[in-house]
Coordinates of C-alpha atoms in Angstrom, one line a residue:
X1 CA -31.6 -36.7 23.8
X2 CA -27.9 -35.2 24.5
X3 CA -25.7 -32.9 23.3
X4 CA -21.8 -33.1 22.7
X5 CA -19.8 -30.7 23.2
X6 CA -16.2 -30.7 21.0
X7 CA -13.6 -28.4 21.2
X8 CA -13.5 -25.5 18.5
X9 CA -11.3 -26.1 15.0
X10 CA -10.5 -22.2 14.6
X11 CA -8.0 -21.1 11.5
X12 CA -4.3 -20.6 12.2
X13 CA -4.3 -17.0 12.7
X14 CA -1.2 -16.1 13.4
X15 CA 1.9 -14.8 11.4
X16 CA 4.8 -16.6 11.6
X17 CA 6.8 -14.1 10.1
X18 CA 6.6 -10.8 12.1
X19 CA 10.4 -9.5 12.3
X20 CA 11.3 -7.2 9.0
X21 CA 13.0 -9.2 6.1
X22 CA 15.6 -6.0 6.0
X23 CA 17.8 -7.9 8.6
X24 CA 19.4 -4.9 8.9
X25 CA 16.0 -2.9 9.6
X26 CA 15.9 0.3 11.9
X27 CA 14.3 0.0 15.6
X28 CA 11.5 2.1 14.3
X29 CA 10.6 -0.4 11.7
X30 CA 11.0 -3.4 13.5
X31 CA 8.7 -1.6 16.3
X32 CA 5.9 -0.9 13.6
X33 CA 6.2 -4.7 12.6
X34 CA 5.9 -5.8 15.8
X35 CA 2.9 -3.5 16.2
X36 CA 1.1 -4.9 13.8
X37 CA 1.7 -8.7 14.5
X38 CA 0.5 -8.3 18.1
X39 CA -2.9 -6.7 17.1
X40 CA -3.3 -9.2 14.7
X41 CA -6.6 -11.5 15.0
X42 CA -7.5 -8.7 18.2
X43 CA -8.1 -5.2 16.1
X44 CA -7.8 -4.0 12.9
X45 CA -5.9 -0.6 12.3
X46 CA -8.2 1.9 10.6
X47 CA -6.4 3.9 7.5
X48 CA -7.4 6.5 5.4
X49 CA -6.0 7.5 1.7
X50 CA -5.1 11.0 1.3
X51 CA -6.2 12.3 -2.0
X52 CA -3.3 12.8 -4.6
X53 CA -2.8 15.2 -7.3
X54 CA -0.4 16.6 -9.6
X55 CA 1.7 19.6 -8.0
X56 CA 1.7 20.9 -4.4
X57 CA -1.2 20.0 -2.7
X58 CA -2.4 20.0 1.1
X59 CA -5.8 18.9 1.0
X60 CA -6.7 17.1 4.2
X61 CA -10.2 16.5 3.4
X62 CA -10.8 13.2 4.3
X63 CA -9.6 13.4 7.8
X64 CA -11.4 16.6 8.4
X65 CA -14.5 14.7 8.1
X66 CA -13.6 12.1 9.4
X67 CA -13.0 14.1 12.6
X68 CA -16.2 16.2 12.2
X69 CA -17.9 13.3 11.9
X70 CA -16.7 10.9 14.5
X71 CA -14.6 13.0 16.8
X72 CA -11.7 10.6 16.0
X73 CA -8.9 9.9 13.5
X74 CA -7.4 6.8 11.6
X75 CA -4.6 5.9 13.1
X76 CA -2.8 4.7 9.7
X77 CA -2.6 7.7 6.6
X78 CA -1.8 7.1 3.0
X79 CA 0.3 8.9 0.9
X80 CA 1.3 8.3 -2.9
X81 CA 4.9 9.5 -3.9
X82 CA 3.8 9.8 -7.4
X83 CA 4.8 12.9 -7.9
X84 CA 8.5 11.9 -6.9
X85 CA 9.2 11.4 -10.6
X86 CA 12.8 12.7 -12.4
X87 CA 9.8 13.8 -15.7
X88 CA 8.2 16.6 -13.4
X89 CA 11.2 18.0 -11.6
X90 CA 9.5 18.8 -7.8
X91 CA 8.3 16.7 -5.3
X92 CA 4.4 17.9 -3.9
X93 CA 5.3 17.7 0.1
X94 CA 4.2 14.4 0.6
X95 CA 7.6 13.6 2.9
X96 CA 6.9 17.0 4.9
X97 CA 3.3 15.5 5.4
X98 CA 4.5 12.2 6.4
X99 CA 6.8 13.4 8.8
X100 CA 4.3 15.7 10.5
X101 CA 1.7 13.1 10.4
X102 CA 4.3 10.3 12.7
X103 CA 6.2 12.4 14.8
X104 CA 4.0 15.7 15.1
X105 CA 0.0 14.5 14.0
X106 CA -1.4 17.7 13.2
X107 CA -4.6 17.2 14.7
X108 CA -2.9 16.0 18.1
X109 CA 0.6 16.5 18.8
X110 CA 0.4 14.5 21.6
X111 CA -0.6 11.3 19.3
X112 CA 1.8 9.8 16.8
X113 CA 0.3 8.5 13.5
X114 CA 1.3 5.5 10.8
X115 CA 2.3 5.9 7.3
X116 CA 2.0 4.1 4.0
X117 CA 2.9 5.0 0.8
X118 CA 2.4 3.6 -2.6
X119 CA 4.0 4.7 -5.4
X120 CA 2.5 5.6 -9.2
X121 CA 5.5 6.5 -10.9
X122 CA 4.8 6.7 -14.5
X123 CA 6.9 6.7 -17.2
X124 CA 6.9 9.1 -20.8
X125 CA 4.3 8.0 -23.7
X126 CA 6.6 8.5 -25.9
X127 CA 9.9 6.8 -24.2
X128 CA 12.0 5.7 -27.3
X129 CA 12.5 9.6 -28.2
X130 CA 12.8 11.1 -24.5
X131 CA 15.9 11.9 -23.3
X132 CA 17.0 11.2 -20.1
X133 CA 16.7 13.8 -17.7
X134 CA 14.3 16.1 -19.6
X135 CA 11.1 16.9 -17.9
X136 CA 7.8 16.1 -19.8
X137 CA 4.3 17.6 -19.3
X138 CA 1.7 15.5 -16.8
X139 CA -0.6 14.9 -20.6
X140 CA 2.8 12.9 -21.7
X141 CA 3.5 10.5 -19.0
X142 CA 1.3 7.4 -18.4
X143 CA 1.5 4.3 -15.8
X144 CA -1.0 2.6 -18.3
X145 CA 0.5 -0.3 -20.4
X146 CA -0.9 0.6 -23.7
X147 CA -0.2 4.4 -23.8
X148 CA 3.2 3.7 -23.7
X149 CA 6.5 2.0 -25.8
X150 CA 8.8 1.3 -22.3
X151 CA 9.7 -1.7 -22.7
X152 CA 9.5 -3.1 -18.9
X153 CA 11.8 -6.1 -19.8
X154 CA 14.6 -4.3 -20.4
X155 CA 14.1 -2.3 -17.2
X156 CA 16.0 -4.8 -15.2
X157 CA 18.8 -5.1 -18.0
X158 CA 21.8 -2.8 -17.1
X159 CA 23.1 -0.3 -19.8
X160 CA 19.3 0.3 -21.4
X161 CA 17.7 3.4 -21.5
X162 CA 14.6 2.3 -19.5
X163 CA 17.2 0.6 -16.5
X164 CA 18.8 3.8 -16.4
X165 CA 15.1 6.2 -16.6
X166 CA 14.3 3.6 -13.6
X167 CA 17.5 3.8 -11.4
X168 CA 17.0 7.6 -12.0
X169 CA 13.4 7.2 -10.2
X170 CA 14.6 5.4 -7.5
X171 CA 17.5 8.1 -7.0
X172 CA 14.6 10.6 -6.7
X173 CA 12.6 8.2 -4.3
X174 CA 16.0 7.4 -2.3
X175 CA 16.3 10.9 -1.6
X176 CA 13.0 11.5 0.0
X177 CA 12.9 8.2 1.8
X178 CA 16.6 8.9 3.2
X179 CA 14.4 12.3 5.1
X180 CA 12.3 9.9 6.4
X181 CA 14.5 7.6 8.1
X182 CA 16.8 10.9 9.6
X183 CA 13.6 11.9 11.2
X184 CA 13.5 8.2 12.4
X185 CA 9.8 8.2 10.2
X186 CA 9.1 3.9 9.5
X187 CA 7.0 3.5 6.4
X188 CA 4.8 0.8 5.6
X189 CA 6.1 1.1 2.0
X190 CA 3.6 -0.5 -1.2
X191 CA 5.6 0.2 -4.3
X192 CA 5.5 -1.7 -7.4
X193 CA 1.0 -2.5 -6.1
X194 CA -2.1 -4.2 -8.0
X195 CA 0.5 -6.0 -10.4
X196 CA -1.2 -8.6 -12.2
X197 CA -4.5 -6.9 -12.2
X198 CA -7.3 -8.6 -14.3
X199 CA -4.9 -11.7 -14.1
X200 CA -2.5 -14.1 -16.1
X201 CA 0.2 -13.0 -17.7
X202 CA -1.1 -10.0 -19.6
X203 CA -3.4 -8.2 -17.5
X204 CA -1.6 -5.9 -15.6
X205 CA -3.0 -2.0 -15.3
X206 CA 0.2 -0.9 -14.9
X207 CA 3.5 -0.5 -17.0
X208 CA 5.4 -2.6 -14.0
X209 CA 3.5 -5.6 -14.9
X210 CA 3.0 -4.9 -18.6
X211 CA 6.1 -8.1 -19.1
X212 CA 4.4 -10.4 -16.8
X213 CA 5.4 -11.9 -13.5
X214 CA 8.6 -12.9 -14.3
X215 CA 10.3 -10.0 -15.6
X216 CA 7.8 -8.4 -12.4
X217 CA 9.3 -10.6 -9.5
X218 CA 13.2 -9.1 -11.0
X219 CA 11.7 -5.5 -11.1
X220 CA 10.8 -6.1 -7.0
X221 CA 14.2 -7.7 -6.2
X222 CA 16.1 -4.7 -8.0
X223 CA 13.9 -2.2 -6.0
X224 CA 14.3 -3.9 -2.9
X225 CA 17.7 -4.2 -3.3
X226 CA 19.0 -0.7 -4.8
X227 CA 16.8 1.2 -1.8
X228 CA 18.1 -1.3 0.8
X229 CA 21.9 -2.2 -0.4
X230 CA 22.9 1.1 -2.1
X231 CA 21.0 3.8 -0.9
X232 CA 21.0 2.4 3.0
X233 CA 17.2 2.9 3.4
X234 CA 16.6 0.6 6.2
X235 CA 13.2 2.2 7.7
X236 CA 10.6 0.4 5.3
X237 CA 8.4 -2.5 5.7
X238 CA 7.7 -3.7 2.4
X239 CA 4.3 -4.4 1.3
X240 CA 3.4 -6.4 -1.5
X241 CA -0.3 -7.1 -3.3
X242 CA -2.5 -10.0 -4.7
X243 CA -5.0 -12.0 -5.7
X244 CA -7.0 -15.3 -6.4
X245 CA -6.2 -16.2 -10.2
X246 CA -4.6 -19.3 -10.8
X247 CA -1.4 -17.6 -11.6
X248 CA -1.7 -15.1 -8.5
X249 CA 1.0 -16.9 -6.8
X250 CA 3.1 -16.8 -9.8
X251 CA 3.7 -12.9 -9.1
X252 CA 5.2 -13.1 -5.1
X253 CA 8.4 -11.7 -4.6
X254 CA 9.5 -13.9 -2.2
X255 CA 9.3 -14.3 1.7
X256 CA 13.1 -12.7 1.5
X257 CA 11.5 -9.4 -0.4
X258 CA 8.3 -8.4 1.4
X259 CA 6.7 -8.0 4.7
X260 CA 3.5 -7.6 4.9
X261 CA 0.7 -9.2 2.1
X262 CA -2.4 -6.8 0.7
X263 CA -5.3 -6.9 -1.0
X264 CA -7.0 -4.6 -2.5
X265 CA -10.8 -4.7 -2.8
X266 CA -13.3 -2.8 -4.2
X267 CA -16.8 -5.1 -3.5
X268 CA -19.7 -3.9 -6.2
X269 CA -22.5 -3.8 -3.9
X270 CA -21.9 -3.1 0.5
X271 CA -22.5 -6.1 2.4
X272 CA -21.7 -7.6 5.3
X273 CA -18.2 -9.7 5.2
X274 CA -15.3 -10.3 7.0
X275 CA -13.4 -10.9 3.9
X276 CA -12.5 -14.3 5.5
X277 CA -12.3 -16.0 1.8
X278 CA -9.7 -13.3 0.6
X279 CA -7.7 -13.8 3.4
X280 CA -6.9 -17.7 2.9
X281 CA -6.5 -16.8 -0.9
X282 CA -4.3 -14.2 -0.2
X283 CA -2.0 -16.8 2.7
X284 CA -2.0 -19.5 -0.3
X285 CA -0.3 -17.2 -2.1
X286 CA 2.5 -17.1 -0.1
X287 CA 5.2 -18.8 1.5
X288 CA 4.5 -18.4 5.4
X289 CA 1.7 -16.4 7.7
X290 CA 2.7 -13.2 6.5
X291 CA 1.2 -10.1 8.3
X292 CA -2.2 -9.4 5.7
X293 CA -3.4 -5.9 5.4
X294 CA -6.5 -4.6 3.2
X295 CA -4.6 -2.6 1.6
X296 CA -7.3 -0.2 -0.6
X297 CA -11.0 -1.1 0.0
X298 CA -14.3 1.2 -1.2
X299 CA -16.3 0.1 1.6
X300 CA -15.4 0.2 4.9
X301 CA -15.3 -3.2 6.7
X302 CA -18.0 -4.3 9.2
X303 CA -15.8 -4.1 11.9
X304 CA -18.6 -6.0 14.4
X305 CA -18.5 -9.1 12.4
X306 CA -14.6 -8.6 12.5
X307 CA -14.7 -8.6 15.9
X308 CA -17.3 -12.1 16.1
X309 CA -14.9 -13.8 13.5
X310 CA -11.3 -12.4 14.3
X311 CA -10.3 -13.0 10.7
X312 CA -7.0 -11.3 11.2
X313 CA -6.5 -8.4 9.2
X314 CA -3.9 -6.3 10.9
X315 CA -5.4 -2.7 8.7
X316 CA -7.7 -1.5 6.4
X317 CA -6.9 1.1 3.7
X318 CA -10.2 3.4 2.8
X319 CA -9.2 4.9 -0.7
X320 CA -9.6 8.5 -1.2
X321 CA -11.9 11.2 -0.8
X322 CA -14.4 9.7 -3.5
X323 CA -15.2 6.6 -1.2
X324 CA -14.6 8.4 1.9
X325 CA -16.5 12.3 1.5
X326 CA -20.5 12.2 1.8
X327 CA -22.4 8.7 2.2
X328 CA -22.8 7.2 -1.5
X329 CA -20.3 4.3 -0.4
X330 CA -20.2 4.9 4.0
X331 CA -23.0 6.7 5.7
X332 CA -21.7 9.0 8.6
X333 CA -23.9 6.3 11.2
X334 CA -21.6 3.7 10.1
X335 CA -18.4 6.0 10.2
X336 CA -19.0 6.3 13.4
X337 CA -19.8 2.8 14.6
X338 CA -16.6 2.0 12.9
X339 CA -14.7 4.2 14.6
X340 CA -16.7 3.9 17.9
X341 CA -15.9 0.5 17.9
X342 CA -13.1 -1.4 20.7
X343 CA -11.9 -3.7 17.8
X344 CA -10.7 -0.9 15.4
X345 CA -7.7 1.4 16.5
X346 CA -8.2 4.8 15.8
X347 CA -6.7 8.0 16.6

């Protein structure tokens, strides 16, 4: 009897694309890419979703328990600039909060924090008799498909009414991002997120997607390039999500438009996984070894099999207070071995 001894076959797991695909992308930026990359395979960045709402908020509630309960912090916070919509006519803080959160963390002014953002913007029910400009009540406005007659194909067609109602949300969006990059504030920015949704051509959950991936992929270009090329906003990585239909890959922007690759999953039942599966979906839906985030999950990853496997997720994303507060999705002894843990990067 004997026993032979071969050398390991391990996956690829490293990105080959880890400079920003803004060439003209702010030292900030390019450091927080650069951040990333080099944890990637090593740790995984914990993140936490802050809860949105309509109007002014300031509800930190997730990351006072979090801290309560572990003593430590995520080192990545998500924001949503939904309420940075021309329909409702004030933004809720969210770029105060930001700011405070990287350059001055609340908690620990000592320690600087990460950002993300995604972006909800919605658009009127009612769109073929709004008038530019007006502002509507939160009951009127929509990001659903069906609840609304904006016709997303024409939102990439200059001189319509829905290019214009969208060059008018980025102008809104410019203004708040341009703060950010003054205060030399990167953002890990997810705009445009969840796309395709239940799949194909016709399955999207939001209005962005409502005319499929082609008229989709034009909506991301002319984002990309109105924030970049006319407003001068050089301080965001851009994030980009997706998943394993057959026509998944149909929807990528391109390896020109979009930094870092996410998924967002929200398993039915907790188990043990490394999400290995989702990450070689998620790389054969692209171009090159992008940087891969889990960008929204329920559950939070078993970060000891993370650390056995090294499937190389550079963060994870726990959404909100619903999946976060009390211990129907994460019981407090394994928030704590989470963030107890030398493979995840905390706060």
């Amino acid at each position: 009897d004997y026993l032979t001894i071969e050398e390991a076959s391990l996956p690829d797991i490293s990105a080959s694309q880890t400079t920003c695909c803004d060439p003209s992308a702010t030292s900030q930026a390019q450091s927080l890419m650069s951040y990333m990359a080099s944890v990637y395979g090593e740790h995984i960045i914990s993140g936490q979703q802050e809860i949105y709402k309509y109007g002014p908020h300031d509800f930190p509630y997730e990351f006072d328990y979090i801290k309560d309960t572990t003593g430590k912090l995520p080192a990545i916070r998500g924001f949503d600039y939904l309420n940075c919509n021309p329909l409702y006519g004030s933004e809720d803080g969210t770029t105060n909060r930001i700011i405070e959160w990287v350059n001055n963390n609340p908690y620990d002014s000592s320690k600087q924090g990460i950002a993300t953002a995604s972006w909800h913007i919605t658009v009127p029910k009612n769109f073929s008799s709004y008038t530019l400009g007006d502002s509507v009540a939160w009951a009127d406005a929509t990001y659903v498909p069906k609840e609304t007659d904006f016709d997303t194909s024409k939102a990439i067609v200059e001189g319509t009414k829905e290019y214009e109602y969208y060059m008018l949300c980025l102008k809104n969006l410019a203004a708040e991002l341009q703060k950010l990059q003054d205060a030399n504030v990167p953002l890990i920015f997810r705009p445009l997120h969840e796309a395709e949704g239940g799949g194909g051509e016709t399955g999207s959950w939001f209005w962005w997607g409502k005319s499929g991936s082609k008229v989709y992929k034009e909506l991301w270009k002319l984002t990309y390039k109105t924030l970049t090329e006319e407003y001068g906003l050089h301080n965001l990585i851009w994030e980009w999500n997706s998943y394993a239909y057959e026509t998944s890959a149909d929807w990528y922007p391109g390896d020109e438009y979009v930094d870092v690759i996410g998924w967002d999953i929200y398993l039915p039942e907790k188990k043990a996984t490394d999400y290995a599966s989702y990450y070689e979906e998620l790389r054969a839906n692209t171009t090159t070894h992008k940087v891969a985030a889990l960008t929204e999950v329920g559950y939070d990853p078993d970060v000891a099999l993370l650390a056995r496997s090294h499937v190389p997720w550079a963060y994870y994303m726990t959404w909100s207070k619903e999946f976060c507060l009390g211990e129907q999705y994460n019981t407090k002894e394994e928030l704590r071995a989470l963030y107890g843990s030398e493979y995840a990067i905390k706060n």
